[in-house]
Short mmCIF file of C-alpha atoms in Angstrom, two decimals:
data_model
loop_
_atom_site.label_atom_id
_atom_site.label_comp_id
_atom_site.label_asym_id
_atom_site.label_seq_id
_atom_site.Cartn_x
_atom_site.Cartn_y
_atom_site.Cartn_z
CA UNK N 186 76.94 -57.20 101.22
CA UNK N 187 74.96 -59.35 98.71
CA UNK N 188 71.74 -57.60 99.68
CA UNK N 189 73.37 -54.24 99.08
CA UNK N 190 74.58 -55.26 95.60
CA UNK N 191 71.23 -56.69 94.54
CA UNK N 192 69.52 -53.53 95.75
CA UNK N 193 71.85 -51.34 93.79
CA UNK N 194 71.62 -53.49 90.70
CA UNK N 195 67.83 -53.52 90.80
CA UNK N 196 67.73 -49.75 91.17
CA UNK N 197 69.82 -49.28 88.27
CA UNK N 198 67.66 -51.59 86.22
CA UNK N 199 64.51 -49.73 87.21
CA UNK N 200 66.12 -46.41 86.34
CA UNK N 201 67.18 -47.86 82.95
CA UNK N 202 63.62 -49.14 82.16
CA UNK N 203 62.11 -45.84 83.22
CA UNK N 204 64.48 -44.02 80.93
CA UNK N 205 63.65 -46.42 78.08
CA UNK N 206 59.81 -45.97 78.56
CA UNK N 207 60.18 -42.15 78.74
CA UNK N 208 62.24 -42.20 75.65
CA UNK N 209 59.61 -44.34 73.86
CA UNK N 210 56.80 -42.09 75.02
CA UNK N 211 58.73 -38.89 73.89
CA UNK N 212 59.39 -40.51 70.47
CA UNK N 213 55.72 -41.43 70.02
CA UNK N 214 54.73 -37.83 70.85
CA UNK N 215 57.27 -36.43 68.29
CA UNK N 216 55.93 -39.00 65.62
CA UNK N 217 52.32 -37.90 66.31
CA UNK N 218 53.19 -34.24 66.05
CA UNK N 219 54.98 -34.89 62.77
CA UNK N 220 52.05 -36.85 61.45
CA UNK N 221 49.61 -34.01 62.44
CA UNK N 222 51.71 -31.46 60.69
CA UNK N 223 51.90 -33.43 57.27
CA UNK N 224 48.32 -34.87 57.38
CA UNK N 225 46.24 -33.02 60.13
CA UNK N 226 42.88 -34.12 61.28
CA UNK N 227 40.07 -32.06 59.82
CA UNK N 228 36.52 -31.93 61.21
CA UNK N 229 33.70 -30.42 58.94
CA UNK N 230 30.30 -31.19 57.63
CA UNK N 231 30.03 -33.67 54.66
CA UNK N 232 28.43 -31.59 51.76
CA UNK N 233 25.79 -34.07 50.67
CA UNK N 234 22.77 -35.32 52.51
CA UNK N 235 22.95 -39.19 52.65
CA UNK N 236 19.93 -41.44 52.08
CA UNK N 237 18.83 -43.85 54.84
CA UNK N 238 18.71 -47.58 53.99
CA UNK N 239 16.42 -50.05 55.63
CA UNK N 240 17.83 -53.44 57.02
CA UNK N 241 16.27 -56.28 58.68
CA UNK N 242 12.65 -55.48 57.72
CA UNK N 243 10.17 -58.36 57.93
CA UNK N 244 8.84 -59.37 54.54
CA UNK N 245 5.29 -59.19 55.86
CA UNK N 246 5.74 -55.50 56.95
CA UNK N 247 6.18 -52.23 54.99
CA UNK N 248 6.89 -48.61 56.23
CA UNK N 249 3.83 -46.47 55.71
CA UNK N 250 6.11 -43.49 54.72
CA UNK N 251 8.48 -43.33 51.80
CA UNK N 252 11.81 -44.01 53.30
CA UNK N 253 13.55 -43.11 50.08
CA UNK N 254 12.97 -39.48 50.72
CA UNK N 255 14.64 -39.62 54.20
CA UNK N 256 18.25 -38.37 54.54
CA UNK N 257 20.90 -37.46 57.18
CA UNK N 258 23.62 -34.75 57.31
CA UNK N 259 26.88 -35.81 58.94
CA UNK N 260 29.83 -33.97 60.40
CA UNK N 261 33.07 -36.07 60.05
CA UNK N 262 36.62 -36.03 61.39
CA UNK N 263 39.36 -37.53 59.25
CA UNK N 264 42.89 -36.82 57.97
CA UNK N 265 43.20 -34.13 55.42
CA UNK N 266 44.36 -36.74 52.65
CA UNK N 267 41.46 -39.03 53.56
CA UNK N 268 38.78 -36.27 52.85
CA UNK N 269 39.63 -36.33 49.19
CA UNK N 270 38.54 -39.86 48.88
CA UNK N 271 35.26 -39.79 50.85
CA UNK N 272 32.21 -40.38 48.65
CA UNK N 273 28.58 -41.66 49.25
CA UNK N 274 29.87 -45.18 48.81
CA UNK N 275 32.30 -44.75 51.66
CA UNK N 276 29.44 -43.78 54.04
CA UNK N 277 26.36 -45.96 54.65
CA UNK N 278 23.51 -44.66 56.70
CA UNK N 279 20.89 -47.19 57.77
CA UNK N 280 18.23 -48.29 60.28
CA UNK N 281 18.04 -51.77 61.46
CA UNK N 282 14.38 -52.97 61.72
CA UNK N 283 15.14 -56.43 62.99
CA UNK N 284 12.55 -57.64 65.48
CA UNK N 285 10.40 -54.52 64.96
CA UNK N 286 6.80 -55.27 64.72
CA UNK N 287 3.65 -53.55 63.27
CA UNK N 288 3.11 -49.95 64.57
CA UNK N 289 4.95 -46.75 65.24
CA UNK N 290 8.69 -46.70 66.16
CA UNK N 291 11.65 -44.49 66.80
CA UNK N 292 14.53 -46.26 65.40
CA UNK N 293 18.27 -45.18 65.96
CA UNK N 294 20.18 -44.35 62.87
CA UNK N 295 23.50 -46.05 62.29
CA UNK N 296 26.53 -45.04 60.12
CA UNK N 297 29.07 -47.45 58.71
CA UNK N 298 32.35 -46.07 57.18
CA UNK N 299 34.53 -48.09 54.79
CA UNK N 300 37.64 -46.36 56.24
CA UNK N 301 38.57 -46.57 59.88
CA UNK N 302 40.23 -43.11 59.70
CA UNK N 303 36.83 -41.56 59.33
CA UNK N 304 34.97 -40.75 62.59
CA UNK N 305 31.40 -39.35 62.78
CA UNK N 306 31.34 -36.39 65.17
CA UNK N 307 27.74 -35.27 64.64
CA UNK N 308 24.44 -35.98 62.92
CA UNK N 309 21.53 -33.63 62.16
CA UNK N 310 19.30 -36.27 63.81
CA UNK N 311 19.90 -39.54 65.66
CA UNK N 312 16.60 -41.25 65.34
CA UNK N 313 14.08 -41.94 62.42
CA UNK N 314 10.25 -42.04 63.24
CA UNK N 315 8.73 -44.81 61.23
CA UNK N 316 5.45 -46.69 61.11
CA UNK N 317 5.22 -50.21 59.97
CA UNK N 318 2.13 -51.86 58.42
CA UNK N 319 1.13 -55.15 57.04
CA UNK N 320 1.89 -55.81 53.37
CA UNK N 321 -1.33 -56.02 51.43
CA UNK N 322 -2.27 -56.70 47.77
CA UNK N 323 -5.44 -55.73 45.96
CA UNK N 324 -6.79 -56.02 42.49
CA UNK N 325 -8.26 -52.83 40.89
CA UNK N 326 -9.78 -52.07 37.46
CA UNK N 327 -7.85 -49.97 34.87
CA UNK N 328 -9.65 -47.14 33.23
CA UNK N 329 -8.45 -45.01 30.11
CA UNK N 330 -8.75 -41.25 30.40
CA UNK N 331 -8.60 -39.65 26.87
CA UNK N 332 -7.11 -36.20 27.62
CA UNK N 333 -7.75 -34.46 24.23
CA UNK N 334 -9.44 -34.94 20.94
CA UNK N 335 -8.85 -36.38 17.49
CA UNK N 336 -8.54 -34.21 14.35
CA UNK N 337 -11.73 -32.24 13.48
CA UNK N 338 -13.91 -34.51 11.32
CA UNK N 339 -12.72 -37.61 13.29
CA UNK N 340 -14.09 -39.29 16.36
CA UNK N 341 -12.48 -41.75 18.65
CA UNK N 342 -14.26 -44.93 19.83
CA UNK N 343 -14.23 -47.01 23.07
CA UNK N 344 -10.58 -47.78 24.09
CA UNK N 345 -9.34 -51.27 24.79
CA UNK N 346 -6.74 -51.88 27.49
CA UNK N 347 -4.75 -55.02 28.37
CA UNK N 348 -4.69 -56.04 31.03
CA UNK N 349 -8.04 -54.68 32.24
CA UNK N 350 -7.12 -55.12 35.89
CA UNK N 351 -3.86 -54.84 37.80
CA UNK N 352 -2.51 -55.62 41.34
CA UNK N 353 -1.75 -52.88 43.88
CA UNK N 354 0.99 -53.68 46.49
CA UNK N 355 1.81 -51.67 49.58
CA UNK N 356 1.09 -50.93 53.24
CA UNK N 357 -2.47 -51.94 54.18
CA UNK N 358 -3.67 -48.45 55.11
CA UNK N 359 -2.53 -46.96 51.70
CA UNK N 360 -3.70 -50.01 49.58
CA UNK N 361 -7.21 -49.74 51.04
CA UNK N 362 -7.47 -46.14 49.73
CA UNK N 363 -6.89 -47.27 46.03
CA UNK N 364 -10.10 -47.66 44.02
CA UNK N 365 -8.73 -47.73 40.43
CA UNK N 366 -5.80 -47.38 38.22
CA UNK N 367 -6.03 -44.62 35.58
CA UNK N 368 -4.05 -44.53 32.23
CA UNK N 369 -4.01 -41.00 30.62
CA UNK N 370 -3.87 -40.91 26.75
CA UNK N 371 -3.32 -37.96 24.53
CA UNK N 372 -4.71 -38.29 20.98
CA UNK N 373 -3.01 -35.09 19.69
CA UNK N 374 -5.27 -34.66 16.67
CA UNK N 375 -4.98 -38.23 15.43
CA UNK N 376 -6.68 -39.34 12.20
CA UNK N 377 -5.97 -43.13 12.69
CA UNK N 378 -6.02 -45.67 15.37
CA UNK N 379 -3.84 -44.78 18.43
CA UNK N 380 -1.62 -47.34 20.23
CA UNK N 381 0.05 -46.63 23.42
CA UNK N 382 2.03 -48.34 26.26
CA UNK N 383 0.93 -46.17 29.20
CA UNK N 384 2.07 -46.01 32.77
CA UNK N 385 -0.87 -46.01 35.21
CA UNK N 386 -1.54 -43.80 38.36
CA UNK N 387 -3.33 -45.30 41.45
CA UNK N 388 -6.16 -43.05 42.62
CA UNK N 389 -8.41 -42.81 45.58
CA UNK N 390 -12.18 -41.86 45.56
CA UNK N 391 -11.29 -38.27 45.29
CA UNK N 392 -9.22 -38.99 42.14
CA UNK N 393 -5.96 -38.18 43.96
CA UNK N 394 -2.80 -40.24 43.65
CA UNK N 395 -2.15 -42.52 46.50
CA UNK N 396 1.62 -42.57 47.53
CA UNK N 397 3.94 -45.40 48.61
CA UNK N 398 2.11 -48.07 46.74
CA UNK N 399 2.97 -49.80 43.40
CA UNK N 400 1.11 -51.36 40.55
CA UNK N 401 1.92 -54.72 39.10
CA UNK N 402 2.33 -54.37 36.14
CA UNK N 403 3.23 -50.68 36.08
CA UNK N 404 2.01 -49.96 32.45
CA UNK N 405 -0.75 -51.30 30.14
CA UNK N 406 -1.39 -51.50 26.47
CA UNK N 407 -4.02 -49.31 25.06
CA UNK N 408 -5.68 -49.18 21.74
CA UNK N 409 -8.22 -46.38 20.72
CA UNK N 410 -9.95 -46.58 17.34
CA UNK N 411 -10.19 -43.28 15.50
CA UNK N 412 -12.60 -42.86 12.46
CA UNK N 413 -13.65 -40.23 10.12
CA UNK N 414 -17.18 -38.97 10.64
CA UNK N 415 -19.72 -40.23 8.01
CA UNK N 416 -19.90 -37.85 5.02
CA UNK N 417 -16.67 -35.86 6.19
CA UNK N 418 -13.33 -35.51 4.74
CA UNK N 419 -10.18 -33.54 5.64
CA UNK N 420 -8.24 -31.85 2.91
CA UNK N 421 -5.39 -29.37 2.54
CA UNK N 422 -5.86 -25.82 1.06
CA UNK N 423 -4.00 -24.92 -2.01
CA UNK N 424 -3.71 -21.33 -2.84
CA UNK N 425 -3.79 -20.38 -6.58
CA UNK N 426 -1.36 -17.53 -7.46
CA UNK N 427 -1.19 -15.28 -10.52
CA UNK N 428 1.39 -12.62 -11.57
CA UNK N 429 4.87 -11.87 -10.24
CA UNK N 430 6.12 -9.34 -7.68
CA UNK N 431 7.74 -6.11 -8.70
CA UNK N 432 11.39 -6.29 -9.93
CA UNK N 433 13.74 -6.76 -6.99
CA UNK N 434 11.16 -8.49 -4.84
CA UNK N 435 10.49 -12.28 -4.35
CA UNK N 436 7.72 -14.54 -2.72
CA UNK N 437 8.98 -16.19 0.42
CA UNK N 438 5.79 -18.15 1.55
CA UNK N 439 2.00 -18.36 1.18
CA UNK N 440 0.08 -19.13 4.34
CA UNK N 441 -3.66 -20.02 4.26
CA UNK N 442 -5.59 -20.08 7.58
CA UNK N 443 -6.78 -22.69 8.08
CA UNK N 444 -4.33 -24.82 6.08
CA UNK N 445 -6.73 -27.80 6.19
CA UNK N 446 -10.52 -27.88 6.09
CA UNK N 447 -13.11 -30.55 6.80
CA UNK N 448 -15.57 -30.97 3.97
CA UNK N 449 -19.00 -32.46 4.25
CA UNK N 450 -21.78 -33.13 1.89
CA UNK N 451 -22.73 -35.78 -0.67
CA UNK N 452 -20.63 -38.89 -0.35
CA UNK N 453 -20.20 -39.41 -4.01
CA UNK N 454 -18.96 -35.77 -4.40
CA UNK N 455 -16.55 -36.01 -1.61
CA UNK N 456 -14.96 -39.18 -3.09
CA UNK N 457 -14.15 -37.08 -6.25
CA UNK N 458 -12.36 -34.41 -4.25
CA UNK N 459 -8.52 -34.94 -4.35
CA UNK N 460 -6.27 -34.57 -1.32
CA UNK N 461 -6.48 -30.71 -1.71
CA UNK N 462 -8.88 -28.04 -2.51
CA UNK N 463 -7.90 -24.89 -4.47
CA UNK N 464 -8.82 -21.23 -3.75
CA UNK N 465 -9.74 -18.45 -6.22
CA UNK N 466 -6.75 -16.66 -7.64
CA UNK N 467 -4.57 -14.37 -5.59
CA UNK N 468 -2.76 -11.73 -7.84
CA UNK N 469 0.91 -10.84 -6.78
CA UNK N 470 1.40 -8.67 -9.93
CA UNK N 471 3.75 -5.71 -9.04
CA UNK N 472 3.62 -6.45 -5.29
CA UNK N 473 6.32 -4.78 -3.02
CA UNK N 474 5.09 -6.12 0.18
CA UNK N 475 2.89 -8.69 1.92
CA UNK N 476 -0.47 -9.43 0.03
CA UNK N 477 -3.39 -10.41 2.17
CA UNK N 478 -6.81 -11.49 1.08
CA UNK N 479 -9.80 -13.72 1.94
CA UNK N 480 -10.37 -16.16 -0.79
CA UNK N 481 -13.24 -18.49 -1.72
CA UNK N 482 -12.74 -22.21 -1.88
CA UNK N 483 -13.42 -23.84 -5.10
CA UNK N 484 -15.69 -26.57 -3.96
CA UNK N 485 -17.77 -29.06 -6.07
CA UNK N 486 -21.49 -28.79 -5.92
CA UNK N 487 -23.07 -30.31 -2.87
CA UNK N 488 -19.79 -30.06 -0.78
CA UNK N 489 -19.07 -27.40 1.87
CA UNK N 490 -16.36 -26.68 4.51
CA UNK N 491 -17.38 -26.99 8.05
CA UNK N 492 -15.76 -23.81 9.07
CA UNK N 493 -16.90 -21.73 5.99
CA UNK N 494 -16.16 -21.76 2.37
CA UNK N 495 -13.30 -19.16 2.49
CA UNK N 496 -9.98 -18.90 4.08
CA UNK N 497 -7.63 -16.00 4.94
CA UNK N 498 -4.44 -15.99 2.89
CA UNK N 499 -1.11 -14.14 3.48
CA UNK N 500 1.55 -14.02 0.77
CA UNK N 501 4.89 -12.86 2.20
CA UNK N 502 7.02 -10.81 -0.13
CA UNK N 503 10.49 -9.49 0.60
CA UNK N 504 13.18 -7.53 -1.24
CA UNK N 505 15.83 -9.43 -3.19
CA UNK N 506 19.22 -8.85 -1.44
CA UNK N 507 22.23 -7.79 -3.36
CA UNK N 508 25.94 -7.14 -2.38
CA UNK N 509 28.82 -5.34 -3.86
CA UNK N 510 32.21 -3.97 -2.96
CA UNK N 511 32.74 -0.10 -2.96
CA UNK N 512 36.14 1.56 -2.66
CA UNK N 513 36.09 4.66 -0.61
CA UNK N 514 38.77 7.26 0.53
CA UNK N 515 38.00 7.96 4.20
CA UNK N 516 37.09 11.43 5.28
CA UNK N 517 38.97 12.94 8.39
CA UNK N 518 36.75 14.31 11.02
CA UNK N 519 37.70 16.29 14.09
CA UNK N 520 41.32 17.28 13.16
CA UNK N 521 42.61 20.02 15.58
CA UNK N 522 44.14 23.42 14.65
CA UNK N 523 47.60 23.43 13.38
CA UNK N 524 47.55 19.71 12.88
CA UNK N 525 47.93 17.54 9.69
CA UNK N 526 46.75 13.96 9.26
CA UNK N 527 48.06 11.43 6.90
CA UNK N 528 46.57 7.95 6.74
CA UNK N 529 47.55 4.63 5.16
CA UNK N 530 46.03 2.89 3.14
CA UNK N 531 44.42 5.89 1.50
CA UNK N 532 41.38 3.83 0.53
CA UNK N 533 39.26 1.11 2.00
CA UNK N 534 37.03 -1.48 0.34
CA UNK N 535 33.57 -1.68 1.87
CA UNK N 536 31.24 -4.76 1.37
CA UNK N 537 27.76 -3.33 1.14
CA UNK N 538 24.42 -5.33 0.98
CA UNK N 539 20.80 -4.39 0.88
CA UNK N 540 17.71 -4.57 -1.31
CA UNK N 541 18.48 -4.96 -5.02
CA UNK N 542 16.56 -1.80 -5.95
CA UNK N 543 18.31 0.36 -3.47
CA UNK N 544 21.67 -1.03 -4.40
CA UNK N 545 21.04 -0.26 -8.08
CA UNK N 546 20.07 3.33 -7.21
CA UNK N 547 23.28 4.17 -5.17
CA UNK N 548 25.19 7.17 -6.30
CA UNK N 549 28.83 7.97 -5.58
CA UNK N 550 28.00 10.33 -2.81
CA UNK N 551 25.47 8.10 -0.98
CA UNK N 552 28.17 6.19 0.89
CA UNK N 553 31.21 7.52 2.72
CA UNK N 554 33.79 6.35 5.20
CA UNK N 555 35.12 8.60 7.98
CA UNK N 556 38.01 8.48 10.45
CA UNK N 557 37.09 10.14 13.72
CA UNK N 558 40.14 11.75 15.30
CA UNK N 559 38.44 14.36 17.44
CA UNK N 560 40.62 15.32 20.35
CA UNK N 561 43.66 13.44 19.10
CA UNK N 562 47.03 15.34 19.39
CA UNK N 563 50.25 14.54 17.21
CA UNK N 564 51.17 10.94 17.03
CA UNK N 565 50.53 7.54 15.39
CA UNK N 566 47.13 5.93 15.82
CA UNK N 567 45.18 2.96 14.53
CA UNK N 568 41.51 3.82 13.85
CA UNK N 569 38.49 1.79 12.67
CA UNK N 570 36.68 3.48 9.76
CA UNK N 571 33.03 4.36 10.21
CA UNK N 572 30.80 3.78 7.12
CA UNK N 573 27.67 5.83 6.70
CA UNK N 574 25.10 4.99 3.95
CA UNK N 575 21.34 5.14 3.20
CA UNK N 576 18.81 3.44 5.33
CA UNK N 577 18.40 -0.25 4.87
CA UNK N 578 22.00 -0.53 3.28
CA UNK N 579 24.28 -2.41 5.47
CA UNK N 580 28.13 -2.51 5.65
CA UNK N 581 28.90 -6.15 6.05
CA UNK N 582 32.67 -5.65 6.17
CA UNK N 583 35.60 -3.27 5.77
CA UNK N 584 39.04 -4.24 4.19
CA UNK N 585 41.25 -3.47 6.06
CA UNK N 586 39.42 -3.27 9.32
CA UNK N 587 41.70 -0.48 10.58
CA UNK N 588 43.67 2.44 9.11
CA UNK N 589 46.90 3.80 10.33
CA UNK N 590 46.73 7.64 11.01
CA UNK N 591 49.80 9.85 11.54
CA UNK N 592 48.90 13.35 12.95
CA UNK N 593 51.80 15.96 12.87
CA UNK N 594 51.96 19.54 13.97
CA UNK N 595 52.17 22.37 11.30
CA UNK N 596 54.01 24.78 13.68
CA UNK N 597 57.70 25.08 13.09
CA UNK N 598 59.61 25.15 16.44
CA UNK N 599 62.26 27.76 17.06
CA UNK N 600 65.35 27.46 19.40
CA UNK N 601 66.48 30.18 21.70
CA UNK N 602 70.04 30.85 22.73
CA UNK N 603 71.25 31.83 26.37
CA UNK N 604 71.73 35.44 25.04
CA UNK N 605 68.07 35.79 24.14
CA UNK N 606 68.59 35.33 20.41
CA UNK N 607 67.00 32.65 18.27
CA UNK N 608 68.58 30.07 16.07
CA UNK N 609 66.89 29.69 12.54
CA UNK N 610 66.28 26.37 11.20
CA UNK N 611 69.21 24.09 10.17
CA UNK N 612 70.97 25.09 6.98
CA UNK N 613 74.18 23.99 5.19
CA UNK N 614 76.99 26.54 5.42
CA UNK N 615 79.56 26.56 2.39
CA UNK N 616 82.65 28.53 3.00
CA UNK N 617 83.53 31.08 0.33
CA UNK N 618 87.18 30.23 0.16
CA UNK N 619 89.11 27.18 1.14
CA UNK N 620 92.34 27.77 3.06
CA UNK N 621 95.45 26.40 1.24
CA UNK N 622 98.95 25.90 2.54
CA UNK N 623 101.45 28.31 1.31
CA UNK N 624 104.91 27.51 -0.13
CA UNK N 625 106.67 29.27 2.73
CA UNK N 626 107.69 28.00 6.08
CA UNK N 627 105.66 25.41 7.93
CA UNK N 628 102.35 27.16 8.96
CA UNK N 629 101.27 27.14 12.66
CA UNK N 630 97.45 26.94 13.72
CA UNK N 631 96.82 29.95 16.03
CA UNK N 632 93.13 29.62 16.89
CA UNK N 633 89.64 28.27 15.96
CA UNK N 634 86.75 30.65 16.60
CA UNK N 635 83.37 28.93 17.32
CA UNK N 636 80.45 30.32 15.37
CA UNK N 637 77.17 31.05 17.32
CA UNK N 638 75.76 27.86 16.16
CA UNK N 639 78.25 25.81 18.29
CA UNK N 640 76.73 27.31 21.60
CA UNK N 641 75.13 24.61 23.72
CA UNK N 642 71.24 24.57 22.98
CA UNK N 643 68.72 23.06 25.34
CA UNK N 644 66.65 20.11 23.98
CA UNK N 645 63.30 20.67 22.28
CA UNK N 646 60.12 20.06 24.19
CA UNK N 647 58.52 17.96 21.52
CA UNK N 648 60.44 14.65 21.37
CA UNK N 649 59.23 13.97 17.71
CA UNK N 650 60.98 17.04 16.38
CA UNK N 651 64.75 17.64 16.54
CA UNK N 652 66.70 20.85 15.44
CA UNK N 653 70.40 20.85 14.40
CA UNK N 654 72.77 23.70 13.86
CA UNK N 655 75.94 23.62 11.77
CA UNK N 656 79.09 25.31 12.72
CA UNK N 657 82.12 26.35 10.78
CA UNK N 658 85.67 27.30 11.92
CA UNK N 659 88.32 29.12 10.17
CA UNK N 660 92.07 28.51 10.46
CA UNK N 661 94.75 31.09 9.53
CA UNK N 662 98.29 30.00 8.65
CA UNK N 663 101.00 32.30 9.90
CA UNK N 664 104.57 31.78 8.60
CA UNK N 665 107.14 31.13 11.38
CA UNK N 666 109.58 33.95 11.64
#
């Protein structure tokens, strides 16, 4: 009996535990489904290529290629809400070069994620081909390359550079290719000593830049003396002007070509020349346009200009501008037949501008404003006026910018009655006599006869127009017998 009871109790306990486990599994499944609905897992490619870091590299070795140019594209799986917080700091791509020796290698690429919810599902490549070489240093001379020239009449002398040599650091096979460090300098027409702090380029025997090596220091100080040629002097050209442009015109600028000249000759005479040299006179008297001429330079005896003793001169002359306000009554254009146009306001103010001489010669009929209503039917419209005037005269503004135009029909509508007749336009009917009550017995109203105007009339086809008809009725008082 005891064995039967124990067996029964144990069976019940097993059934109970099985039910509990099954309930827990079902609850977990329901919870996972709910989580997936609220924050589902999303798999897609990360939009940015990620750079590859180098870890564990022996200090005596360097990669031959530039690892900074290497990158990897990843596909990730993460909850939707986690995707919004993923950035390049969350993902670290690297290769571990610990225990790797000199020579070529194929190294696996690793990815670290700062969030455990992020999983890497795919990579565009799993390995990085890399070649390691011994770190080497080498001392090379620095040479200065002057890329252009000083101002005409000036010459540059031998540059000085500090330091005159520098150290090249990098993989042995690249460092062995470097033969010099070059510092390019542009003088840009300098007339005095040039000072530069210039970055250097490391070159091979073919004057080509060697990659993946660095210079220590990366920049050098350069000084280039610039001096004037003996018996030479650079001065500005000053144009001498006479006369005035015509009325209504003004001088904008005067341009000599060249604007500076290099003088040479007797040293004593050059010392007497001021900072500029004049030309012969250029007359602007009565000019209404640009004045161009080739003028001689007024040079002291024994002094000449290196590019010739004359310069081309252009004096730019333009009309003087004027502006004024003109009040115009717009002209209606394109009005259809049997239509009438009224507009408000009846005048507009137009701000006109142009050359002073043209503005002074304007007549009352030279400028007009128009309202183009071509093709418009009866109704209300807002139209921008169009201003037309002489050539070179501009309309800078119109006040007001728009005009309200009301177009109405000149045709008077008529109304027809059901019997085929017509009803004239509304009029006021005054009865000839006014009925009065008699002194006899109390009158009784017998009838009211409707006039033809009281007959029901269909509505007009034009909603803007309405027609009304008046009706009169007559009442007769009949004494009661």
